[in-house]
Amino acid sequence: MLLAFTLFSTSFLAATILPFSSEAALIAALHEGLLPTTALLAASSGNVAAIIFNYALGYFLYEKMHTKLHASKTGKKAYRLGHRYGYYAMLLSWLPIIGDPLTIVAGVVRLNFWYFLLIAGSLRVLRYYLIIINF
């Protein structure tokens, strides 16, 4: 149980901007004997909880910066591009380094939360599933 909680926590932190590797933690947990289904559930739920947190962070950041964002020509253009191509960008949200900031941007540009969760969450679960079946 402690191992599953540790995996959940590591997966949550790894999906923020902190430099953790949830994949390494997943492999270590499997190596320590955590059942694959438990590992998938713990890693996926931690990671999905974190992308929800990131989205909310971006959503509320917009409240603080929308005046500045829309005051500049570049800011307006960036917002429009983010809103127009945001769902396509979510297809890259599972990637290391760029994926986690993309989930914050999704909140800033106010992508539909349920579509965001469906795309980004599914890809993160799929990533862990592929790691587990190849372990």
PDB file of C-alpha atoms in Angstrom:
ATOM      1  CA  MET A   1       0.000   0.000   0.000  1.00  0.00           C
ATOM      2  CA  LEU A   2       2.860   2.366   0.824  1.00  0.00           C
ATOM      3  CA  LEU A   3       4.481   1.521  -2.501  1.00  0.00           C
ATOM      4  CA  ALA A   4       1.274   2.389  -4.376  1.00  0.00           C
ATOM      5  CA  PHE A   5       0.948   5.686  -2.481  1.00  0.00           C
ATOM      6  CA  THR A   6       4.583   6.514  -3.223  1.00  0.00           C
ATOM      7  CA  LEU A   7       3.996   5.789  -6.915  1.00  0.00           C
ATOM      8  CA  PHE A   8       0.850   7.951  -6.868  1.00  0.00           C
ATOM      9  CA  SER A   9       2.762  10.815  -5.220  1.00  0.00           C
ATOM     10  CA  THR A  10       5.737  10.542  -7.547  1.00  0.00           C
ATOM     11  CA  SER A  11       3.456  10.444 -10.587  1.00  0.00           C
ATOM     12  CA  PHE A  12       1.624  13.515  -9.329  1.00  0.00           C
ATOM     13  CA  LEU A  13       4.829  15.458  -8.759  1.00  0.00           C
ATOM     14  CA  ALA A  14       6.283  14.314 -12.081  1.00  0.00           C
ATOM     15  CA  ALA A  15       3.318  15.819 -13.933  1.00  0.00           C
ATOM     16  CA  THR A  16       4.010  19.220 -12.438  1.00  0.00           C
ATOM     17  CA  ILE A  17       7.076  21.189 -13.457  1.00  0.00           C
ATOM     18  CA  LEU A  18       9.203  19.345 -10.899  1.00  0.00           C
ATOM     19  CA  PRO A  19      11.928  17.165 -12.425  1.00  0.00           C
ATOM     20  CA  PHE A  20      10.753  13.692 -11.407  1.00  0.00           C
ATOM     21  CA  SER A  21      10.469  10.617 -13.594  1.00  0.00           C
ATOM     22  CA  SER A  22       7.220   8.796 -13.030  1.00  0.00           C
ATOM     23  CA  GLU A  23       8.258   6.178 -15.564  1.00  0.00           C
ATOM     24  CA  ALA A  24      11.322   5.269 -13.495  1.00  0.00           C
ATOM     25  CA  ALA A  25       9.161   5.145 -10.367  1.00  0.00           C
ATOM     26  CA  LEU A  26       6.667   2.893 -12.164  1.00  0.00           C
ATOM     27  CA  ILE A  27       9.383   0.475 -13.261  1.00  0.00           C
ATOM     28  CA  ALA A  28      10.890   0.477  -9.759  1.00  0.00           C
ATOM     29  CA  ALA A  29       7.475  -0.241  -8.219  1.00  0.00           C
ATOM     30  CA  LEU A  30       6.893  -3.128 -10.629  1.00  0.00           C
ATOM     31  CA  HIS A  31      10.361  -4.447  -9.877  1.00  0.00           C
ATOM     32  CA  GLU A  32       9.542  -4.320  -6.147  1.00  0.00           C
ATOM     33  CA  GLY A  33       6.504  -6.521  -6.778  1.00  0.00           C
ATOM     34  CA  LEU A  34       3.618  -4.079  -7.073  1.00  0.00           C
ATOM     35  CA  LEU A  35       0.863  -5.697  -9.117  1.00  0.00           C
ATOM     36  CA  PRO A  36       0.642  -4.271 -12.640  1.00  0.00           C
ATOM     37  CA  THR A  37      -3.019  -3.264 -12.247  1.00  0.00           C
ATOM     38  CA  THR A  38      -2.297  -1.511  -8.949  1.00  0.00           C
ATOM     39  CA  ALA A  39       0.727   0.191 -10.494  1.00  0.00           C
ATOM     40  CA  LEU A  40      -1.331   1.347 -13.483  1.00  0.00           C
ATOM     41  CA  LEU A  41      -4.068   2.684 -11.231  1.00  0.00           C
ATOM     42  CA  ALA A  42      -1.662   4.465  -8.849  1.00  0.00           C
ATOM     43  CA  ALA A  43       0.537   6.030 -11.536  1.00  0.00           C
ATOM     44  CA  SER A  44      -2.364   7.015 -13.781  1.00  0.00           C
ATOM     45  CA  SER A  45      -4.501   8.516 -11.038  1.00  0.00           C
ATOM     46  CA  GLY A  46      -1.568  10.513  -9.669  1.00  0.00           C
ATOM     47  CA  ASN A  47      -0.634  11.813 -13.091  1.00  0.00           C
ATOM     48  CA  VAL A  48      -4.205  12.642 -14.088  1.00  0.00           C
ATOM     49  CA  ALA A  49      -4.777  14.422 -10.760  1.00  0.00           C
ATOM     50  CA  ALA A  50      -1.707  16.525 -11.510  1.00  0.00           C
ATOM     51  CA  ILE A  51      -2.829  17.523 -14.994  1.00  0.00           C
ATOM     52  CA  ILE A  52      -6.149  18.607 -13.476  1.00  0.00           C
ATOM     53  CA  PHE A  53      -4.155  20.690 -10.985  1.00  0.00           C
ATOM     54  CA  ASN A  54      -2.072  22.145 -13.842  1.00  0.00           C
ATOM     55  CA  TYR A  55      -5.204  23.008 -15.817  1.00  0.00           C
ATOM     56  CA  ALA A  56      -6.713  24.731 -12.774  1.00  0.00           C
ATOM     57  CA  LEU A  57      -3.459  26.611 -12.206  1.00  0.00           C
ATOM     58  CA  GLY A  58      -3.512  27.845 -15.802  1.00  0.00           C
ATOM     59  CA  TYR A  59      -7.199  28.699 -15.548  1.00  0.00           C
ATOM     60  CA  PHE A  60      -6.628  30.880 -12.501  1.00  0.00           C
ATOM     61  CA  LEU A  61      -3.410  32.356 -13.901  1.00  0.00           C
ATOM     62  CA  TYR A  62      -5.490  33.662 -16.782  1.00  0.00           C
ATOM     63  CA  GLU A  63      -7.598  35.586 -14.267  1.00  0.00           C
ATOM     64  CA  LYS A  64      -4.456  37.360 -13.056  1.00  0.00           C
ATOM     65  CA  MET A  65      -2.888  38.023 -16.448  1.00  0.00           C
ATOM     66  CA  HIS A  66      -5.713  38.358 -18.980  1.00  0.00           C
ATOM     67  CA  THR A  67      -5.472  42.156 -19.070  1.00  0.00           C
ATOM     68  CA  LYS A  68      -1.758  42.037 -19.855  1.00  0.00           C
ATOM     69  CA  LEU A  69      -2.195  39.111 -22.229  1.00  0.00           C
ATOM     70  CA  HIS A  70      -4.819  40.861 -24.332  1.00  0.00           C
ATOM     71  CA  ALA A  71      -3.117  44.271 -24.136  1.00  0.00           C
ATOM     72  CA  SER A  72      -0.292  43.271 -26.454  1.00  0.00           C
ATOM     73  CA  LYS A  73      -0.503  42.189 -30.059  1.00  0.00           C
ATOM     74  CA  THR A  74       1.740  39.199 -29.352  1.00  0.00           C
ATOM     75  CA  GLY A  75      -0.356  38.199 -26.344  1.00  0.00           C
ATOM     76  CA  LYS A  76      -3.571  38.283 -28.368  1.00  0.00           C
ATOM     77  CA  LYS A  77      -1.990  36.219 -31.119  1.00  0.00           C
ATOM     78  CA  ALA A  78      -0.580  33.675 -28.649  1.00  0.00           C
ATOM     79  CA  TYR A  79      -3.974  33.315 -26.994  1.00  0.00           C
ATOM     80  CA  ARG A  80      -5.742  32.825 -30.335  1.00  0.00           C
ATOM     81  CA  LEU A  81      -3.187  30.248 -31.478  1.00  0.00           C
ATOM     82  CA  GLY A  82      -3.381  28.420 -28.166  1.00  0.00           C
ATOM     83  CA  HIS A  83      -7.142  28.312 -28.325  1.00  0.00           C
ATOM     84  CA  ARG A  84      -7.223  27.290 -31.990  1.00  0.00           C
ATOM     85  CA  TYR A  85      -4.582  24.551 -31.817  1.00  0.00           C
ATOM     86  CA  GLY A  86      -4.798  23.658 -28.142  1.00  0.00           C
ATOM     87  CA  TYR A  87      -6.520  20.313 -28.622  1.00  0.00           C
ATOM     88  CA  TYR A  88      -3.895  19.286 -31.162  1.00  0.00           C
ATOM     89  CA  ALA A  89      -1.194  20.362 -28.719  1.00  0.00           C
ATOM     90  CA  MET A  90      -2.780  18.085 -26.109  1.00  0.00           C
ATOM     91  CA  LEU A  91      -1.726  15.170 -28.302  1.00  0.00           C
ATOM     92  CA  LEU A  92       1.821  16.073 -27.225  1.00  0.00           C
ATOM     93  CA  SER A  93       0.945  16.471 -23.551  1.00  0.00           C
ATOM     94  CA  TRP A  94       2.263  13.034 -22.617  1.00  0.00           C
ATOM     95  CA  LEU A  95       5.806  13.935 -23.705  1.00  0.00           C
ATOM     96  CA  PRO A  96       8.502  14.735 -21.156  1.00  0.00           C
ATOM     97  CA  ILE A  97       9.543  18.381 -20.720  1.00  0.00           C
ATOM     98  CA  ILE A  98       6.933  19.989 -23.020  1.00  0.00           C
ATOM     99  CA  GLY A  99       3.863  18.035 -21.938  1.00  0.00           C
ATOM    100  CA  ASP A 100       3.397  19.443 -18.464  1.00  0.00           C
ATOM    101  CA  PRO A 101       3.564  23.128 -19.456  1.00  0.00           C
ATOM    102  CA  LEU A 102       1.047  22.354 -22.211  1.00  0.00           C
ATOM    103  CA  THR A 103      -1.464  21.266 -19.572  1.00  0.00           C
ATOM    104  CA  ILE A 104      -1.063  24.655 -17.873  1.00  0.00           C
ATOM    105  CA  VAL A 105      -1.508  26.439 -21.216  1.00  0.00           C
ATOM    106  CA  ALA A 106      -4.723  24.451 -21.745  1.00  0.00           C
ATOM    107  CA  GLY A 107      -6.127  26.125 -18.652  1.00  0.00           C
ATOM    108  CA  VAL A 108      -4.866  29.561 -19.646  1.00  0.00           C
ATOM    109  CA  VAL A 109      -6.569  29.415 -23.047  1.00  0.00           C
ATOM    110  CA  ARG A 110      -9.651  27.873 -21.457  1.00  0.00           C
ATOM    111  CA  LEU A 111      -9.874  24.684 -23.473  1.00  0.00           C
ATOM    112  CA  ASN A 112     -12.994  22.697 -22.671  1.00  0.00           C
ATOM    113  CA  PHE A 113     -12.075  20.858 -19.485  1.00  0.00           C
ATOM    114  CA  TRP A 114     -13.738  17.552 -20.417  1.00  0.00           C
ATOM    115  CA  TYR A 115     -12.093  17.375 -23.844  1.00  0.00           C
ATOM    116  CA  PHE A 116      -8.781  18.302 -22.257  1.00  0.00           C
ATOM    117  CA  LEU A 117      -9.178  15.569 -19.656  1.00  0.00           C
ATOM    118  CA  LEU A 118     -10.217  12.994 -22.245  1.00  0.00           C
ATOM    119  CA  ILE A 119      -7.251  13.680 -24.523  1.00  0.00           C
ATOM    120  CA  ALA A 120      -4.458  14.376 -22.035  1.00  0.00           C
ATOM    121  CA  GLY A 121      -5.648  11.884 -19.414  1.00  0.00           C
ATOM    122  CA  SER A 122      -6.106   9.029 -21.881  1.00  0.00           C
ATOM    123  CA  LEU A 123      -2.653   9.523 -23.341  1.00  0.00           C
ATOM    124  CA  ARG A 124      -1.058   9.463 -19.904  1.00  0.00           C
ATOM    125  CA  VAL A 125      -2.850   6.244 -18.960  1.00  0.00           C
ATOM    126  CA  LEU A 126      -1.865   4.745 -22.316  1.00  0.00           C
ATOM    127  CA  ARG A 127       1.778   5.671 -21.723  1.00  0.00           C
ATOM    128  CA  TYR A 128       1.814   3.813 -18.396  1.00  0.00           C
ATOM    129  CA  TYR A 129      -0.052   0.863 -19.890  1.00  0.00           C
ATOM    130  CA  LEU A 130       2.545   0.529 -22.654  1.00  0.00           C
ATOM    131  CA  ILE A 131       5.370   0.652 -20.117  1.00  0.00           C
ATOM    132  CA  ILE A 132       3.708  -2.044 -18.002  1.00  0.00           C
ATOM    133  CA  ILE A 133       3.018  -4.464 -20.846  1.00  0.00           C
ATOM    134  CA  ASN A 134       6.617  -4.110 -21.999  1.00  0.00           C
ATOM    135  CA  PHE A 135       8.067  -4.623 -18.513  1.00  0.00           C
TER     136      PHE A 135
END
